[in-house]
CSV table of C-alpha atoms in Angstrom, one decimal:
chain,number,residue,atom,x,y,z
W,1,UNK,CA,24.6,-48.9,76.8
W,2,UNK,CA,25.0,-45.4,78.2
W,3,UNK,CA,22.4,-43.4,80.0
W,4,UNK,CA,23.9,-40.0,80.5
W,5,UNK,CA,23.0,-37.8,83.4
W,6,UNK,CA,22.7,-34.1,82.7
W,7,UNK,CA,22.7,-32.2,86.0
W,8,UNK,CA,21.9,-28.5,86.2
W,9,UNK,CA,23.5,-26.6,89.1
W,10,UNK,CA,21.1,-23.8,88.6
W,11,UNK,CA,21.1,-21.7,91.8
W,12,UNK,CA,23.1,-20.8,94.9
W,13,UNK,CA,20.8,-22.9,97.1
W,14,UNK,CA,21.2,-25.9,94.7
W,15,UNK,CA,25.0,-25.6,94.9
W,16,UNK,CA,25.2,-25.2,98.7
W,17,UNK,CA,22.4,-27.5,99.8
W,18,UNK,CA,21.5,-30.1,97.1
W,19,UNK,CA,24.9,-30.6,95.4
W,20,UNK,CA,26.8,-32.2,98.3
W,21,UNK,CA,24.3,-35.0,99.1
W,22,UNK,CA,23.8,-35.6,95.4
W,23,UNK,CA,27.6,-36.1,94.9
W,24,UNK,CA,27.6,-38.5,97.8
W,25,UNK,CA,24.8,-40.5,96.3
W,26,UNK,CA,26.5,-40.8,92.9
W,27,UNK,CA,29.8,-41.8,94.6
W,28,UNK,CA,28.1,-44.5,96.6
W,29,UNK,CA,26.5,-45.9,93.4
W,30,UNK,CA,29.8,-45.6,91.5
W,31,UNK,CA,27.8,-43.7,88.9
W,32,UNK,CA,28.9,-40.9,86.6
W,33,UNK,CA,27.2,-37.6,85.5
W,34,UNK,CA,27.9,-34.2,84.0
W,35,UNK,CA,27.3,-31.0,86.0
W,36,UNK,CA,26.4,-27.9,84.1
W,37,UNK,CA,26.7,-24.7,86.1
W,38,UNK,CA,25.0,-21.4,86.2
W,39,UNK,CA,28.3,-19.9,87.1
W,40,UNK,CA,27.4,-16.2,87.4
W,41,UNK,CA,24.6,-14.3,89.1
W,42,UNK,CA,21.7,-16.1,90.7
W,43,UNK,CA,18.6,-14.1,90.0
W,44,UNK,CA,16.5,-16.6,91.8
W,45,UNK,CA,13.9,-14.0,92.8
W,46,UNK,CA,12.9,-13.6,89.1
W,47,UNK,CA,12.2,-17.3,88.5
W,48,UNK,CA,8.7,-17.1,90.0
W,49,UNK,CA,7.5,-15.4,86.8
W,50,UNK,CA,5.3,-17.4,84.4
W,51,UNK,CA,8.2,-17.9,81.9
W,52,UNK,CA,10.0,-20.1,84.5
W,53,UNK,CA,7.1,-22.2,85.6
W,54,UNK,CA,6.9,-25.9,84.8
W,55,UNK,CA,3.6,-27.7,84.7
W,56,UNK,CA,0.5,-28.5,82.6
W,57,UNK,CA,-2.0,-27.9,85.4
W,58,UNK,CA,-2.1,-25.7,88.5
W,59,UNK,CA,-1.2,-28.5,90.9
W,60,UNK,CA,2.0,-29.3,88.9
W,61,UNK,CA,3.0,-25.7,88.8
W,62,UNK,CA,2.4,-25.3,92.5
W,63,UNK,CA,4.3,-28.5,93.4
W,64,UNK,CA,7.3,-27.5,91.2
W,65,UNK,CA,7.4,-24.0,92.6
W,66,UNK,CA,7.4,-25.4,96.1
W,67,UNK,CA,10.5,-27.5,95.3
W,68,UNK,CA,12.4,-25.4,92.7
W,69,UNK,CA,11.2,-21.9,93.5
W,70,UNK,CA,13.3,-19.5,95.6
W,71,UNK,CA,12.9,-19.7,99.3
W,72,UNK,CA,13.8,-17.3,102.1
W,73,UNK,CA,16.1,-14.5,101.2
W,74,UNK,CA,16.6,-16.0,97.7
W,75,UNK,CA,13.2,-14.6,96.8
W,76,UNK,CA,14.8,-11.1,97.0
W,77,UNK,CA,17.9,-11.9,94.8
W,78,UNK,CA,17.8,-9.5,91.9
W,79,UNK,CA,15.2,-7.3,93.6
W,80,UNK,CA,16.0,-6.0,97.0
W,81,UNK,CA,19.2,-8.0,97.3
W,82,UNK,CA,22.0,-8.2,94.8
W,83,UNK,CA,22.3,-11.4,92.9
W,84,UNK,CA,25.1,-13.6,94.4
W,85,UNK,CA,27.6,-15.1,91.9
W,86,UNK,CA,28.1,-18.9,92.2
W,87,UNK,CA,31.7,-18.6,91.1
W,88,UNK,CA,32.5,-16.8,94.3
W,89,UNK,CA,29.7,-17.7,96.8
W,90,UNK,CA,29.7,-21.5,96.1
W,91,UNK,CA,33.3,-22.0,95.0
W,92,UNK,CA,34.1,-24.8,97.5
W,93,UNK,CA,30.9,-26.8,96.7
W,94,UNK,CA,31.5,-26.5,93.0
W,95,UNK,CA,35.2,-27.5,93.2
W,96,UNK,CA,34.0,-30.6,95.0
W,97,UNK,CA,32.5,-31.8,91.7
W,98,UNK,CA,35.9,-31.9,90.0
W,99,UNK,CA,37.6,-33.3,93.2
W,100,UNK,CA,35.1,-36.2,93.1
W,101,UNK,CA,36.0,-36.9,89.4
W,102,UNK,CA,32.9,-35.6,87.6
W,103,UNK,CA,32.7,-33.6,84.4
W,104,UNK,CA,31.9,-29.9,84.7
W,105,UNK,CA,30.4,-27.8,82.0
W,106,UNK,CA,28.6,-24.5,81.3
W,107,UNK,CA,24.9,-24.1,81.8
W,108,UNK,CA,25.0,-20.3,81.5
W,109,UNK,CA,26.6,-17.2,83.0
W,110,UNK,CA,23.1,-15.9,83.9
W,111,UNK,CA,20.4,-18.4,83.3
W,112,UNK,CA,17.6,-16.0,83.9
W,113,UNK,CA,18.9,-13.5,81.4
W,114,UNK,CA,19.5,-16.3,78.9
W,115,UNK,CA,16.0,-17.7,79.1
W,116,UNK,CA,14.5,-14.2,78.9
W,117,UNK,CA,16.7,-13.0,76.0
W,118,UNK,CA,17.9,-15.9,73.7
W,119,UNK,CA,14.9,-15.8,71.4
W,120,UNK,CA,15.8,-12.4,70.1
W,121,UNK,CA,19.5,-12.2,70.9
W,122,UNK,CA,22.1,-11.0,68.4
W,123,UNK,CA,25.6,-12.3,68.1
W,124,UNK,CA,27.2,-9.7,70.4
W,125,UNK,CA,24.7,-10.5,73.2
W,126,UNK,CA,25.2,-14.3,72.9
W,127,UNK,CA,29.0,-13.9,72.7
W,128,UNK,CA,29.1,-11.8,75.8
W,129,UNK,CA,27.1,-14.3,77.8
W,130,UNK,CA,29.0,-17.4,76.7
W,131,UNK,CA,32.4,-15.8,77.0
W,132,UNK,CA,31.6,-14.6,80.6
W,133,UNK,CA,30.5,-18.2,81.5
W,134,UNK,CA,33.6,-19.8,79.9
W,135,UNK,CA,36.0,-17.3,81.6
W,136,UNK,CA,34.4,-17.9,85.0
W,137,UNK,CA,34.5,-21.7,84.6
W,138,UNK,CA,38.1,-21.5,83.6
W,139,UNK,CA,39.0,-19.2,86.5
W,140,UNK,CA,37.4,-21.7,89.0
W,141,UNK,CA,38.4,-25.0,87.6
W,142,UNK,CA,41.6,-24.1,85.7
W,143,UNK,CA,40.3,-25.4,82.3
W,144,UNK,CA,37.8,-24.4,79.7
W,145,UNK,CA,34.4,-26.2,79.6
W,146,UNK,CA,34.0,-28.9,76.9
W,147,UNK,CA,30.3,-29.2,77.1
W,148,UNK,CA,27.5,-26.6,76.9
W,149,UNK,CA,24.0,-27.3,78.1
W,150,UNK,CA,21.8,-24.3,77.7
W,151,UNK,CA,19.0,-23.3,80.2
W,152,UNK,CA,15.5,-24.4,79.3
W,153,UNK,CA,17.0,-25.9,76.1
W,154,UNK,CA,17.0,-22.4,74.7
W,155,UNK,CA,19.4,-22.2,71.7
W,156,UNK,CA,19.7,-20.5,68.3
W,157,UNK,CA,21.8,-20.6,65.1
W,158,UNK,CA,24.0,-17.8,66.6
W,159,UNK,CA,24.5,-19.7,69.9
W,160,UNK,CA,25.4,-23.0,68.1
W,161,UNK,CA,27.9,-21.2,65.8
W,162,UNK,CA,29.5,-19.4,68.7
W,163,UNK,CA,29.7,-22.5,70.8
W,164,UNK,CA,31.8,-24.1,68.0
W,165,UNK,CA,34.0,-21.0,67.7
W,166,UNK,CA,34.5,-20.9,71.5
W,167,UNK,CA,35.9,-24.5,71.5
W,168,UNK,CA,33.1,-26.5,72.9
W,169,UNK,CA,33.2,-30.1,71.7
W,170,UNK,CA,29.5,-30.9,72.2
W,171,UNK,CA,26.1,-29.3,72.9
W,172,UNK,CA,23.3,-30.5,75.0
W,173,UNK,CA,20.8,-27.8,74.1
W,174,UNK,CA,17.8,-29.4,72.6
W,175,UNK,CA,15.1,-31.9,73.3
W,176,UNK,CA,15.1,-34.9,71.0
W,177,UNK,CA,15.5,-38.7,70.6
W,178,UNK,CA,19.2,-39.4,69.8
W,179,UNK,CA,22.6,-37.6,69.2
W,180,UNK,CA,22.8,-35.7,65.9
W,181,UNK,CA,24.5,-32.9,64.0
W,182,UNK,CA,22.3,-29.8,63.7
W,183,UNK,CA,21.2,-27.8,60.7
W,184,UNK,CA,19.8,-24.5,62.0
W,185,UNK,CA,18.1,-22.0,59.7
W,186,UNK,CA,19.8,-23.9,56.8
W,187,UNK,CA,23.3,-23.6,58.3
W,188,UNK,CA,25.1,-26.8,59.3
W,189,UNK,CA,26.9,-26.8,62.7
W,190,UNK,CA,29.5,-29.5,62.9
W,191,UNK,CA,29.2,-29.9,66.7
W,192,UNK,CA,27.5,-33.0,68.1
W,193,UNK,CA,24.1,-32.4,69.8
W,194,UNK,CA,23.3,-34.7,72.7
W,195,UNK,CA,19.6,-33.9,73.2
W,196,UNK,CA,17.7,-34.6,76.4
W,197,UNK,CA,15.7,-37.7,75.3
W,198,UNK,CA,13.7,-38.5,78.4
W,199,UNK,CA,11.1,-36.4,80.2
W,200,UNK,CA,12.0,-34.8,83.5
W,201,UNK,CA,10.5,-35.5,86.9
W,202,UNK,CA,9.0,-32.0,87.0
W,203,UNK,CA,7.2,-32.7,83.7
W,204,UNK,CA,5.8,-36.1,84.9
W,205,UNK,CA,4.9,-35.8,88.6
W,206,UNK,CA,1.4,-34.5,88.9
W,207,UNK,CA,0.5,-35.1,85.3
W,208,UNK,CA,-2.3,-37.6,84.5
W,209,UNK,CA,-2.6,-38.5,88.2
W,210,UNK,CA,1.1,-39.7,88.4
W,211,UNK,CA,2.7,-39.5,91.8
W,212,UNK,CA,6.5,-39.9,92.3
W,213,UNK,CA,6.4,-43.7,91.9
W,214,UNK,CA,4.2,-43.4,88.8
W,215,UNK,CA,6.7,-41.0,87.3
W,216,UNK,CA,9.5,-43.5,88.0
W,217,UNK,CA,7.5,-46.4,86.5
W,218,UNK,CA,6.8,-44.3,83.4
W,219,UNK,CA,10.5,-43.5,82.9
W,220,UNK,CA,11.4,-47.1,83.3
W,221,UNK,CA,8.8,-48.0,80.7
W,222,UNK,CA,10.4,-45.6,78.3
W,223,UNK,CA,13.9,-47.0,78.8
W,224,UNK,CA,12.9,-50.7,78.7
W,225,UNK,CA,14.0,-50.9,75.1
W,226,UNK,CA,17.7,-49.9,74.9
W,227,UNK,CA,18.4,-47.5,72.0
W,228,UNK,CA,21.4,-47.8,69.7
W,229,UNK,CA,23.4,-44.9,71.1
W,230,UNK,CA,21.8,-44.1,74.5
W,231,UNK,CA,19.7,-41.7,76.5
W,232,UNK,CA,20.1,-38.3,78.2
W,233,UNK,CA,18.2,-37.6,81.4
W,234,UNK,CA,18.1,-34.1,82.9
W,235,UNK,CA,18.1,-33.3,86.6
W,236,UNK,CA,17.6,-29.8,88.0
W,237,UNK,CA,19.3,-29.7,91.4
W,238,UNK,CA,16.9,-27.0,92.5
W,239,UNK,CA,13.9,-29.2,91.8
W,240,UNK,CA,15.2,-32.7,92.1
W,241,UNK,CA,18.2,-32.6,94.4
W,242,UNK,CA,16.4,-32.4,97.7
W,243,UNK,CA,13.2,-34.3,98.5
W,244,UNK,CA,13.4,-36.2,95.2
W,245,UNK,CA,16.9,-37.6,95.8
W,246,UNK,CA,15.6,-40.9,97.1
W,247,UNK,CA,13.5,-41.3,94.0
W,248,UNK,CA,16.5,-40.5,91.8
W,249,UNK,CA,18.5,-43.2,93.6
W,250,UNK,CA,15.8,-45.7,93.0
W,251,UNK,CA,15.8,-44.8,89.3
W,252,UNK,CA,19.6,-45.0,89.1
W,253,UNK,CA,19.5,-48.5,90.6
W,254,UNK,CA,16.6,-49.6,88.3
W,255,UNK,CA,18.4,-48.3,85.2
W,256,UNK,CA,21.5,-50.3,86.1
W,257,UNK,CA,19.2,-53.4,86.4
W,258,UNK,CA,17.9,-52.6,82.8
W,259,UNK,CA,21.5,-52.8,81.6
W,260,UNK,CA,22.5,-49.2,81.4
W,261,UNK,CA,25.8,-47.6,82.5
W,262,UNK,CA,25.1,-44.3,84.2
W,263,UNK,CA,27.5,-42.0,82.4
W,264,UNK,CA,28.6,-38.4,81.8
W,265,UNK,CA,27.8,-36.6,78.6
W,266,UNK,CA,31.5,-36.6,77.8
W,267,UNK,CA,31.3,-40.4,77.8
W,268,UNK,CA,28.3,-40.3,75.5
W,269,UNK,CA,30.1,-37.9,73.2
W,270,UNK,CA,33.0,-40.3,73.0
W,271,UNK,CA,30.6,-43.1,72.3
W,272,UNK,CA,29.2,-41.3,69.3
W,273,UNK,CA,32.6,-41.6,67.6
W,274,UNK,CA,31.6,-45.2,66.9
W,275,UNK,CA,28.6,-44.0,64.9
W,276,UNK,CA,28.0,-41.8,61.9
W,277,UNK,CA,25.7,-39.1,63.4
W,278,UNK,CA,22.8,-38.1,61.2
W,279,UNK,CA,22.0,-34.5,60.3
W,280,UNK,CA,18.8,-33.1,61.6
W,281,UNK,CA,17.2,-29.7,61.4
W,282,UNK,CA,16.4,-27.9,64.6
W,283,UNK,CA,13.1,-26.2,65.4
W,284,UNK,CA,11.8,-23.8,67.9
W,285,UNK,CA,8.6,-25.4,69.3
W,286,UNK,CA,6.2,-25.2,72.2
W,287,UNK,CA,6.7,-28.0,74.6
W,288,UNK,CA,4.3,-29.4,77.2
W,289,UNK,CA,4.6,-27.9,80.7
W,290,UNK,CA,6.7,-24.9,79.5
W,291,UNK,CA,6.0,-21.3,78.5
W,292,UNK,CA,7.7,-20.1,75.4
W,293,UNK,CA,9.7,-22.1,72.9
W,294,UNK,CA,12.3,-24.8,73.3
W,295,UNK,CA,14.9,-26.0,70.8
W,296,UNK,CA,14.0,-29.4,69.5
W,297,UNK,CA,15.4,-32.0,67.1
W,298,UNK,CA,13.5,-31.8,63.9
W,299,UNK,CA,13.3,-34.1,60.8
W,300,UNK,CA,16.4,-35.7,59.2
W,301,UNK,CA,18.2,-33.3,56.8
W,302,UNK,CA,17.7,-33.4,54.0
W,303,UNK,CA,14.2,-34.7,54.6
């Protein structure tokens, strides 16, 4: 059974510092994954605002900020310093993803702008952001992205419809339990959704007294019973690709021992061809540890 690894390359620091050792770790384990890139400007300095904080208590928020928050000059990106674009400033590191044989997809052109604006965005705004991201991915890798994994699982009916029109073959833009086809605001979108089905390390560590090992044990408890289609686990390289890399390697090895194949989302999408995907409504809901609303997998449609 497949356990797909959804990796967010979400900042310049993540691309330059966390990505190379993470690629090496996957290669050594002969594991696969999909890398979704914030390909445009890195407004890291703006991610210290409340909207981007993760945690249900002050300790969690503090710990996550210390790992994923901007450091050094990156604190000034978008304020006193111009925001560097990953497509130009981290081109060699990003190209190494494809060279190593991994799938690349689009996270966003500008993840900060997306998280701040998607809730009230009209079609023109969404199209501009997605088109810019697609064009930049194509200019760097020589091919259009097949998968779209939106920042902070922030989506909308307009975004899903435009993703289909722009040629994406699957979305990973919601939290849920299993792959499905979405009905959003009453409109069916015939584009498979591969939702993130497992909690992230940032959501678990520091909650209910859990340390890193406690978080790993909890995840392994959740994956002990293998589901019919598989799981999706999200990794933010800004938060998880540095000090937490040994913990991730431990998890990857343990999941193999449970019987999972560590896969890309493209592989999971291909695997869904063997199943008739159910239709589910999507909802905008509050989610533990986050400010604002996330897109979630709702009840089966029709209920």
